[in-house]
Every structure is written in C-alpha cells, then in structure tokens.
Amino acid sequence: MQVLENLNWRYATKSMNGISVPQEKVDYILEAVRLSASSSGLQPYEILVITDPEVKERIKPIAWNQSQITDASHILVFAAWDNYTEERINSVFKYNNEQRGLPDAVTDEYRNKLLQSYTAKTAEENFTHTAKQAYIALGTALIAAAEQKVDSTPMEGFDPVALDEILDLKSKGLRSVIVLPLGYRNEEDDWLVNMKKVRTPKEKFVTVI
C-alpha cells in the first residue's frame, strides 16, 4: 500500500520553493535508477546531475523558461546512448561477467545475437530504443523520489539539441531524452498542488483477456 500512497502523493510539481534536497535523498533516487530494469541489462543511458546555478540559468531559456529548472534543488538529465556499438555492448558484457565471475564463453552466444541485431540497425533506430530504456529508468526515479517525499517534474519541454550542446553530450556519444527537476513544492504558488489527482478509471484502463 505504501507505493500507492506515494504515487497518490506525487504530482508533476509546477512550482518549487528552492529548498535543497539532502544529498542522501538524491543518492537514494540515483541508486534506484541505477538498479532499474533495462533491456538485456545494457543500461544504455547515463544520468547527469545539475546543481550549478549558472548551468541551470543556461538551460532555462531552452526549456520554455519553466521555473522548475532554476528553482529545483537538482536537475537530473537522462541522456541515452546515441547508438548501440560493438564496443559498448562488449564492454557491458565484459564488466558483467567479471562481476559475476563468469568466463566470457558463457554469454558469447547471447552477446553475439545482440551484436547482430543492433549493428544491423541505423543509429536513429537504436537511439529510439536506448531512449525507451531511459524512460523505464525515469519511472523508477519518480517512484523513488515519491518514497523520499521529494517532488519531481518529468519534462520533455526543452530543446534537446541545445541541451546536448550546453552539456557537451555529443562528445560523450549521448543525447538528452528527458529532464527531471527534484525539489520541494511551493504550496503557496503552485496552482496544481491542491488539485484532485485524476487518472483514467480502472474499468476503462484495464482489460482482462
């Protein structure tokens, strides 16, 4: 029941009060993201944590001037791999096998299947897939933040090309996918704070076959 209570408590916070989120809470959220599910365990994305006020000010204009960008305590940028490459896939498998004490031969068949599948696709097709994996992690972040009673606002309203340039993501082989400000709600200024939470009724949302 605690998860449902937390999800009922959270909402896409429209105004934040500028109070800093304790580092241990941020670390908890980041660890939850690190442990999140991803296809084949590849985790084809990285998280950039923005706290520098000057960087936030640079991001705000290319994010529709949304106040959460500068009023939030931390900004999480979910940046997905721009492509699946042989080097990246091999690196993940090598690390996983080392951590599990397995010889590479144990996973070679599956690794080769992935390589054959992904390397046959275009970079844009592969980015579409890596971005989906970042969204899975976003869901985990939202739940973890709610558990810590930290407000958050998932944002697609920004210019990804401009953000990539600000954060120099291209040089890292990454592309920004979604931005997640973390902070605390400004209850005096947020028009949504006291609104009833509304979702599609279960009978219209769930079909049992």
PDB file of C-alpha atoms in Angstrom:
ATOM      1  CA  MET A   1       0.000   0.000   0.000  1.00  0.00           C
ATOM      2  CA  GLN A   2       2.931   2.349   0.627  1.00  0.00           C
ATOM      3  CA  VAL A   3       3.744   2.530  -3.086  1.00  0.00           C
ATOM      4  CA  LEU A   4       0.158   3.513  -3.927  1.00  0.00           C
ATOM      5  CA  GLU A   5       0.134   6.129  -1.176  1.00  0.00           C
ATOM      6  CA  ASN A   6       3.358   7.598  -2.531  1.00  0.00           C
ATOM      7  CA  LEU A   7       2.009   7.666  -6.085  1.00  0.00           C
ATOM      8  CA  ASN A   8      -1.143   9.397  -4.897  1.00  0.00           C
ATOM      9  CA  TRP A   9       1.014  11.958  -3.077  1.00  0.00           C
ATOM     10  CA  ARG A  10       3.228  12.817  -6.063  1.00  0.00           C
ATOM     11  CA  TYR A  11       2.289  15.076  -8.935  1.00  0.00           C
ATOM     12  CA  ALA A  12       4.159  16.986 -11.637  1.00  0.00           C
ATOM     13  CA  THR A  13       5.174  19.911  -9.455  1.00  0.00           C
ATOM     14  CA  LYS A  14       4.727  23.222 -11.260  1.00  0.00           C
ATOM     15  CA  SER A  15       6.446  25.494  -8.732  1.00  0.00           C
ATOM     16  CA  MET A  16       9.321  24.655  -6.407  1.00  0.00           C
ATOM     17  CA  ASN A  17      10.491  26.598  -3.374  1.00  0.00           C
ATOM     18  CA  GLY A  18      14.261  26.457  -3.878  1.00  0.00           C
ATOM     19  CA  ILE A  19      14.969  24.422  -0.734  1.00  0.00           C
ATOM     20  CA  SER A  20      17.834  21.971  -1.192  1.00  0.00           C
ATOM     21  CA  VAL A  21      17.156  18.247  -1.187  1.00  0.00           C
ATOM     22  CA  PRO A  22      19.509  16.416   1.235  1.00  0.00           C
ATOM     23  CA  GLN A  23      22.250  14.590  -0.634  1.00  0.00           C
ATOM     24  CA  GLU A  24      21.309  11.255   0.924  1.00  0.00           C
ATOM     25  CA  LYS A  25      17.853  11.513  -0.659  1.00  0.00           C
ATOM     26  CA  VAL A  26      19.330  12.348  -4.054  1.00  0.00           C
ATOM     27  CA  ASP A  27      21.752   9.443  -3.701  1.00  0.00           C
ATOM     28  CA  TYR A  28      18.833   7.134  -2.866  1.00  0.00           C
ATOM     29  CA  ILE A  29      16.975   8.201  -6.020  1.00  0.00           C
ATOM     30  CA  LEU A  30      20.083   7.775  -8.166  1.00  0.00           C
ATOM     31  CA  GLU A  31      20.731   4.319  -6.737  1.00  0.00           C
ATOM     32  CA  ALA A  32      17.148   3.320  -7.522  1.00  0.00           C
ATOM     33  CA  VAL A  33      17.714   4.482 -11.108  1.00  0.00           C
ATOM     34  CA  ARG A  34      20.966   2.520 -11.271  1.00  0.00           C
ATOM     35  CA  LEU A  35      19.090  -0.618 -10.201  1.00  0.00           C
ATOM     36  CA  SER A  36      16.251  -0.056 -12.670  1.00  0.00           C
ATOM     37  CA  ALA A  37      15.331  -2.579 -15.342  1.00  0.00           C
ATOM     38  CA  SER A  38      16.738  -2.262 -18.856  1.00  0.00           C
ATOM     39  CA  SER A  39      16.694  -4.400 -21.970  1.00  0.00           C
ATOM     40  CA  SER A  40      19.385  -7.098 -21.786  1.00  0.00           C
ATOM     41  CA  GLY A  41      20.803  -5.249 -18.779  1.00  0.00           C
ATOM     42  CA  LEU A  42      22.696  -2.884 -21.083  1.00  0.00           C
ATOM     43  CA  GLN A  43      21.647   0.329 -19.289  1.00  0.00           C
ATOM     44  CA  PRO A  44      22.217   2.386 -22.462  1.00  0.00           C
ATOM     45  CA  TYR A  45      21.963   5.793 -20.807  1.00  0.00           C
ATOM     46  CA  GLU A  46      23.651   7.981 -18.236  1.00  0.00           C
ATOM     47  CA  ILE A  47      22.372  10.465 -15.647  1.00  0.00           C
ATOM     48  CA  LEU A  48      23.800  13.949 -15.380  1.00  0.00           C
ATOM     49  CA  VAL A  49      23.081  15.763 -12.109  1.00  0.00           C
ATOM     50  CA  ILE A  50      22.946  19.540 -12.458  1.00  0.00           C
ATOM     51  CA  THR A  51      23.308  21.717  -9.348  1.00  0.00           C
ATOM     52  CA  ASP A  52      25.357  24.623 -10.720  1.00  0.00           C
ATOM     53  CA  PRO A  53      23.087  27.734 -10.750  1.00  0.00           C
ATOM     54  CA  GLU A  54      24.821  29.121 -13.832  1.00  0.00           C
ATOM     55  CA  VAL A  55      24.187  25.943 -15.807  1.00  0.00           C
ATOM     56  CA  LYS A  56      20.555  25.944 -14.696  1.00  0.00           C
ATOM     57  CA  GLU A  57      20.217  29.533 -15.925  1.00  0.00           C
ATOM     58  CA  ARG A  58      21.610  28.486 -19.306  1.00  0.00           C
ATOM     59  CA  ILE A  59      19.154  25.595 -19.525  1.00  0.00           C
ATOM     60  CA  LYS A  60      16.048  27.560 -18.522  1.00  0.00           C
ATOM     61  CA  PRO A  61      15.594  29.515 -21.796  1.00  0.00           C
ATOM     62  CA  ILE A  62      15.810  26.351 -23.891  1.00  0.00           C
ATOM     63  CA  ALA A  63      13.275  24.675 -21.567  1.00  0.00           C
ATOM     64  CA  TRP A  64      10.412  27.062 -22.251  1.00  0.00           C
ATOM     65  CA  ASN A  65      11.527  29.201 -19.271  1.00  0.00           C
ATOM     66  CA  GLN A  66       9.944  26.741 -16.865  1.00  0.00           C
ATOM     67  CA  SER A  67      10.688  27.927 -13.332  1.00  0.00           C
ATOM     68  CA  GLN A  68      11.395  24.431 -12.002  1.00  0.00           C
ATOM     69  CA  ILE A  69      14.702  24.441 -13.862  1.00  0.00           C
ATOM     70  CA  THR A  70      16.144  27.169 -11.649  1.00  0.00           C
ATOM     71  CA  ASP A  71      14.027  26.653  -8.528  1.00  0.00           C
ATOM     72  CA  ALA A  72      14.706  22.919  -8.213  1.00  0.00           C
ATOM     73  CA  SER A  73      17.467  21.650  -5.978  1.00  0.00           C
ATOM     74  CA  HIS A  74      18.852  19.167  -8.510  1.00  0.00           C
ATOM     75  CA  ILE A  75      18.194  18.576 -12.211  1.00  0.00           C
ATOM     76  CA  LEU A  76      18.557  15.016 -13.459  1.00  0.00           C
ATOM     77  CA  VAL A  77      19.203  14.767 -17.188  1.00  0.00           C
ATOM     78  CA  PHE A  78      18.562  11.321 -18.648  1.00  0.00           C
ATOM     79  CA  ALA A  79      20.948  11.020 -21.601  1.00  0.00           C
ATOM     80  CA  ALA A  80      20.729   7.935 -23.812  1.00  0.00           C
ATOM     81  CA  TRP A  81      23.432   6.379 -25.957  1.00  0.00           C
ATOM     82  CA  ASP A  82      23.292   7.818 -29.447  1.00  0.00           C
ATOM     83  CA  ASN A  83      23.787   4.307 -30.856  1.00  0.00           C
ATOM     84  CA  TYR A  84      24.473   0.706 -29.925  1.00  0.00           C
ATOM     85  CA  THR A  85      28.029  -0.136 -30.920  1.00  0.00           C
ATOM     86  CA  GLU A  86      30.053  -3.303 -30.760  1.00  0.00           C
ATOM     87  CA  GLU A  87      32.415  -1.632 -28.285  1.00  0.00           C
ATOM     88  CA  ARG A  88      29.634  -0.569 -25.938  1.00  0.00           C
ATOM     89  CA  ILE A  89      27.873  -3.928 -25.938  1.00  0.00           C
ATOM     90  CA  ASN A  90      31.106  -5.872 -25.482  1.00  0.00           C
ATOM     91  CA  SER A  91      32.119  -3.580 -22.621  1.00  0.00           C
ATOM     92  CA  VAL A  92      28.873  -4.218 -20.715  1.00  0.00           C
ATOM     93  CA  PHE A  93      29.137  -7.982 -21.118  1.00  0.00           C
ATOM     94  CA  LYS A  94      32.801  -7.982 -20.097  1.00  0.00           C
ATOM     95  CA  TYR A  95      32.054  -5.997 -16.934  1.00  0.00           C
ATOM     96  CA  ASN A  96      29.041  -8.145 -16.026  1.00  0.00           C
ATOM     97  CA  ASN A  97      30.988 -11.364 -16.494  1.00  0.00           C
ATOM     98  CA  GLU A  98      33.852 -10.066 -14.375  1.00  0.00           C
ATOM     99  CA  GLN A  99      31.449  -9.090 -11.584  1.00  0.00           C
ATOM    100  CA  ARG A 100      29.745 -12.496 -11.698  1.00  0.00           C
ATOM    101  CA  GLY A 101      32.952 -14.489 -12.034  1.00  0.00           C
ATOM    102  CA  LEU A 102      31.874 -15.964 -15.353  1.00  0.00           C
ATOM    103  CA  PRO A 103      34.022 -16.831 -18.365  1.00  0.00           C
ATOM    104  CA  ASP A 104      33.081 -14.833 -21.464  1.00  0.00           C
ATOM    105  CA  ALA A 105      32.154 -18.039 -23.283  1.00  0.00           C
ATOM    106  CA  VAL A 106      29.062 -18.400 -21.084  1.00  0.00           C
ATOM    107  CA  THR A 107      27.449 -15.279 -22.579  1.00  0.00           C
ATOM    108  CA  ASP A 108      29.061 -15.235 -26.031  1.00  0.00           C
ATOM    109  CA  GLU A 109      26.038 -16.694 -27.818  1.00  0.00           C
ATOM    110  CA  TYR A 110      23.612 -14.129 -26.423  1.00  0.00           C
ATOM    111  CA  ARG A 111      26.092 -11.262 -26.851  1.00  0.00           C
ATOM    112  CA  ASN A 112      26.636 -12.167 -30.495  1.00  0.00           C
ATOM    113  CA  LYS A 113      22.885 -12.241 -31.112  1.00  0.00           C
ATOM    114  CA  LEU A 114      22.589  -8.734 -29.707  1.00  0.00           C
ATOM    115  CA  LEU A 115      25.503  -7.523 -31.783  1.00  0.00           C
ATOM    116  CA  GLN A 116      23.978  -8.982 -34.921  1.00  0.00           C
ATOM    117  CA  SER A 117      20.613  -7.373 -34.157  1.00  0.00           C
ATOM    118  CA  TYR A 118      21.709  -3.881 -33.145  1.00  0.00           C
ATOM    119  CA  THR A 119      24.568  -3.348 -35.575  1.00  0.00           C
ATOM    120  CA  ALA A 120      22.201  -4.096 -38.449  1.00  0.00           C
ATOM    121  CA  LYS A 121      20.024  -1.115 -37.500  1.00  0.00           C
ATOM    122  CA  THR A 122      20.539   2.570 -38.097  1.00  0.00           C
ATOM    123  CA  ALA A 123      21.841   4.833 -35.341  1.00  0.00           C
ATOM    124  CA  GLU A 124      18.445   6.566 -35.163  1.00  0.00           C
ATOM    125  CA  GLU A 125      16.620   3.250 -34.773  1.00  0.00           C
ATOM    126  CA  ASN A 126      18.980   2.285 -31.987  1.00  0.00           C
ATOM    127  CA  PHE A 127      18.614   5.676 -30.287  1.00  0.00           C
ATOM    128  CA  THR A 128      14.844   5.201 -30.257  1.00  0.00           C
ATOM    129  CA  HIS A 129      15.442   2.008 -28.304  1.00  0.00           C
ATOM    130  CA  THR A 130      18.012   3.467 -25.888  1.00  0.00           C
ATOM    131  CA  ALA A 131      15.661   6.383 -25.202  1.00  0.00           C
ATOM    132  CA  LYS A 132      12.906   3.925 -24.258  1.00  0.00           C
ATOM    133  CA  GLN A 133      15.259   2.368 -21.725  1.00  0.00           C
ATOM    134  CA  ALA A 134      15.873   5.805 -20.218  1.00  0.00           C
ATOM    135  CA  TYR A 135      12.112   6.216 -19.796  1.00  0.00           C
ATOM    136  CA  ILE A 136      11.942   2.959 -17.848  1.00  0.00           C
ATOM    137  CA  ALA A 137      14.566   4.427 -15.514  1.00  0.00           C
ATOM    138  CA  LEU A 138      12.575   7.649 -15.288  1.00  0.00           C
ATOM    139  CA  GLY A 139       9.601   5.709 -13.916  1.00  0.00           C
ATOM    140  CA  THR A 140      11.829   4.225 -11.236  1.00  0.00           C
ATOM    141  CA  ALA A 141      13.142   7.703 -10.368  1.00  0.00           C
ATOM    142  CA  LEU A 142       9.616   9.074  -9.962  1.00  0.00           C
ATOM    143  CA  ILE A 143       8.648   6.283  -7.566  1.00  0.00           C
ATOM    144  CA  ALA A 144      11.875   6.586  -5.574  1.00  0.00           C
ATOM    145  CA  ALA A 145      11.503  10.357  -5.303  1.00  0.00           C
ATOM    146  CA  ALA A 146       7.934   9.988  -4.052  1.00  0.00           C
ATOM    147  CA  GLU A 147       9.099   7.470  -1.454  1.00  0.00           C
ATOM    148  CA  GLN A 148      11.602  10.052  -0.202  1.00  0.00           C
ATOM    149  CA  LYS A 149       8.888  12.758  -0.270  1.00  0.00           C
ATOM    150  CA  VAL A 150      10.902  14.663  -2.853  1.00  0.00           C
ATOM    151  CA  ASP A 151       8.913  16.440  -5.530  1.00  0.00           C
ATOM    152  CA  SER A 152       9.740  15.947  -9.181  1.00  0.00           C
ATOM    153  CA  THR A 153       8.604  17.079 -12.608  1.00  0.00           C
ATOM    154  CA  PRO A 154       9.353  14.966 -15.686  1.00  0.00           C
ATOM    155  CA  MET A 155       9.971  17.386 -18.564  1.00  0.00           C
ATOM    156  CA  GLU A 156      10.041  16.822 -22.299  1.00  0.00           C
ATOM    157  CA  GLY A 157       9.549  20.527 -22.904  1.00  0.00           C
ATOM    158  CA  PHE A 158      13.075  21.500 -23.874  1.00  0.00           C
ATOM    159  CA  ASP A 159      15.261  21.772 -26.955  1.00  0.00           C
ATOM    160  CA  PRO A 160      17.347  18.562 -26.875  1.00  0.00           C
ATOM    161  CA  VAL A 161      19.838  19.772 -29.462  1.00  0.00           C
ATOM    162  CA  ALA A 162      20.518  22.920 -27.429  1.00  0.00           C
ATOM    163  CA  LEU A 163      20.752  20.962 -24.176  1.00  0.00           C
ATOM    164  CA  ASP A 164      23.155  18.490 -25.762  1.00  0.00           C
ATOM    165  CA  GLU A 165      25.345  21.426 -26.736  1.00  0.00           C
ATOM    166  CA  ILE A 166      25.242  23.016 -23.274  1.00  0.00           C
ATOM    167  CA  LEU A 167      26.240  19.727 -21.625  1.00  0.00           C
ATOM    168  CA  ASP A 168      28.629  18.652 -24.417  1.00  0.00           C
ATOM    169  CA  LEU A 169      26.780  15.349 -24.765  1.00  0.00           C
ATOM    170  CA  LYS A 170      27.741  14.708 -28.383  1.00  0.00           C
ATOM    171  CA  SER A 171      31.378  14.209 -27.411  1.00  0.00           C
ATOM    172  CA  LYS A 172      30.229  11.517 -24.979  1.00  0.00           C
ATOM    173  CA  GLY A 173      28.077   9.726 -27.544  1.00  0.00           C
ATOM    174  CA  LEU A 174      24.912  10.738 -25.687  1.00  0.00           C
ATOM    175  CA  ARG A 175      21.653  12.540 -26.471  1.00  0.00           C
ATOM    176  CA  SER A 176      19.338  14.100 -23.907  1.00  0.00           C
ATOM    177  CA  VAL A 177      15.972  12.405 -23.583  1.00  0.00           C
ATOM    178  CA  ILE A 178      14.165  13.837 -20.578  1.00  0.00           C
ATOM    179  CA  VAL A 179      14.846  16.215 -17.693  1.00  0.00           C
ATOM    180  CA  LEU A 180      13.743  15.617 -14.096  1.00  0.00           C
ATOM    181  CA  PRO A 181      13.950  18.504 -11.614  1.00  0.00           C
ATOM    182  CA  LEU A 182      13.987  17.432  -7.954  1.00  0.00           C
ATOM    183  CA  GLY A 183      12.969  19.709  -5.124  1.00  0.00           C
ATOM    184  CA  TYR A 184      10.089  20.684  -2.891  1.00  0.00           C
ATOM    185  CA  ARG A 185       6.714  22.068  -3.881  1.00  0.00           C
ATOM    186  CA  ASN A 186       5.903  25.731  -3.363  1.00  0.00           C
ATOM    187  CA  GLU A 187       2.471  25.267  -1.846  1.00  0.00           C
ATOM    188  CA  GLU A 188       1.646  28.989  -1.996  1.00  0.00           C
ATOM    189  CA  ASP A 189       2.415  29.383  -5.685  1.00  0.00           C
ATOM    190  CA  ASP A 190       1.651  26.037  -7.350  1.00  0.00           C
ATOM    191  CA  TRP A 191      -1.787  26.026  -8.944  1.00  0.00           C
ATOM    192  CA  LEU A 192      -1.782  22.222  -9.142  1.00  0.00           C
ATOM    193  CA  VAL A 193      -0.777  21.426  -5.561  1.00  0.00           C
ATOM    194  CA  ASN A 194      -4.298  21.059  -4.132  1.00  0.00           C
ATOM    195  CA  MET A 195      -5.966  19.669  -7.232  1.00  0.00           C
ATOM    196  CA  LYS A 196      -7.559  16.227  -7.017  1.00  0.00           C
ATOM    197  CA  LYS A 197      -5.397  13.538  -8.622  1.00  0.00           C
ATOM    198  CA  VAL A 198      -7.287  12.255 -11.650  1.00  0.00           C
ATOM    199  CA  ARG A 199      -6.490   9.162 -13.706  1.00  0.00           C
ATOM    200  CA  THR A 200      -8.467   7.005 -16.137  1.00  0.00           C
ATOM    201  CA  PRO A 201     -10.934   4.758 -14.231  1.00  0.00           C
ATOM    202  CA  LYS A 202      -9.783   1.147 -13.876  1.00  0.00           C
ATOM    203  CA  GLU A 203     -12.725  -0.207 -15.866  1.00  0.00           C
ATOM    204  CA  LYS A 204     -11.665   1.920 -18.851  1.00  0.00           C
ATOM    205  CA  PHE A 205      -7.964   1.383 -18.334  1.00  0.00           C
ATOM    206  CA  VAL A 206      -7.562  -2.345 -17.672  1.00  0.00           C
ATOM    207  CA  THR A 207      -8.783  -5.091 -19.998  1.00  0.00           C
ATOM    208  CA  VAL A 208      -8.595  -8.672 -18.795  1.00  0.00           C
ATOM    209  CA  ILE A 209      -8.409 -11.232 -21.602  1.00  0.00           C
TER     210      ILE A 209
END
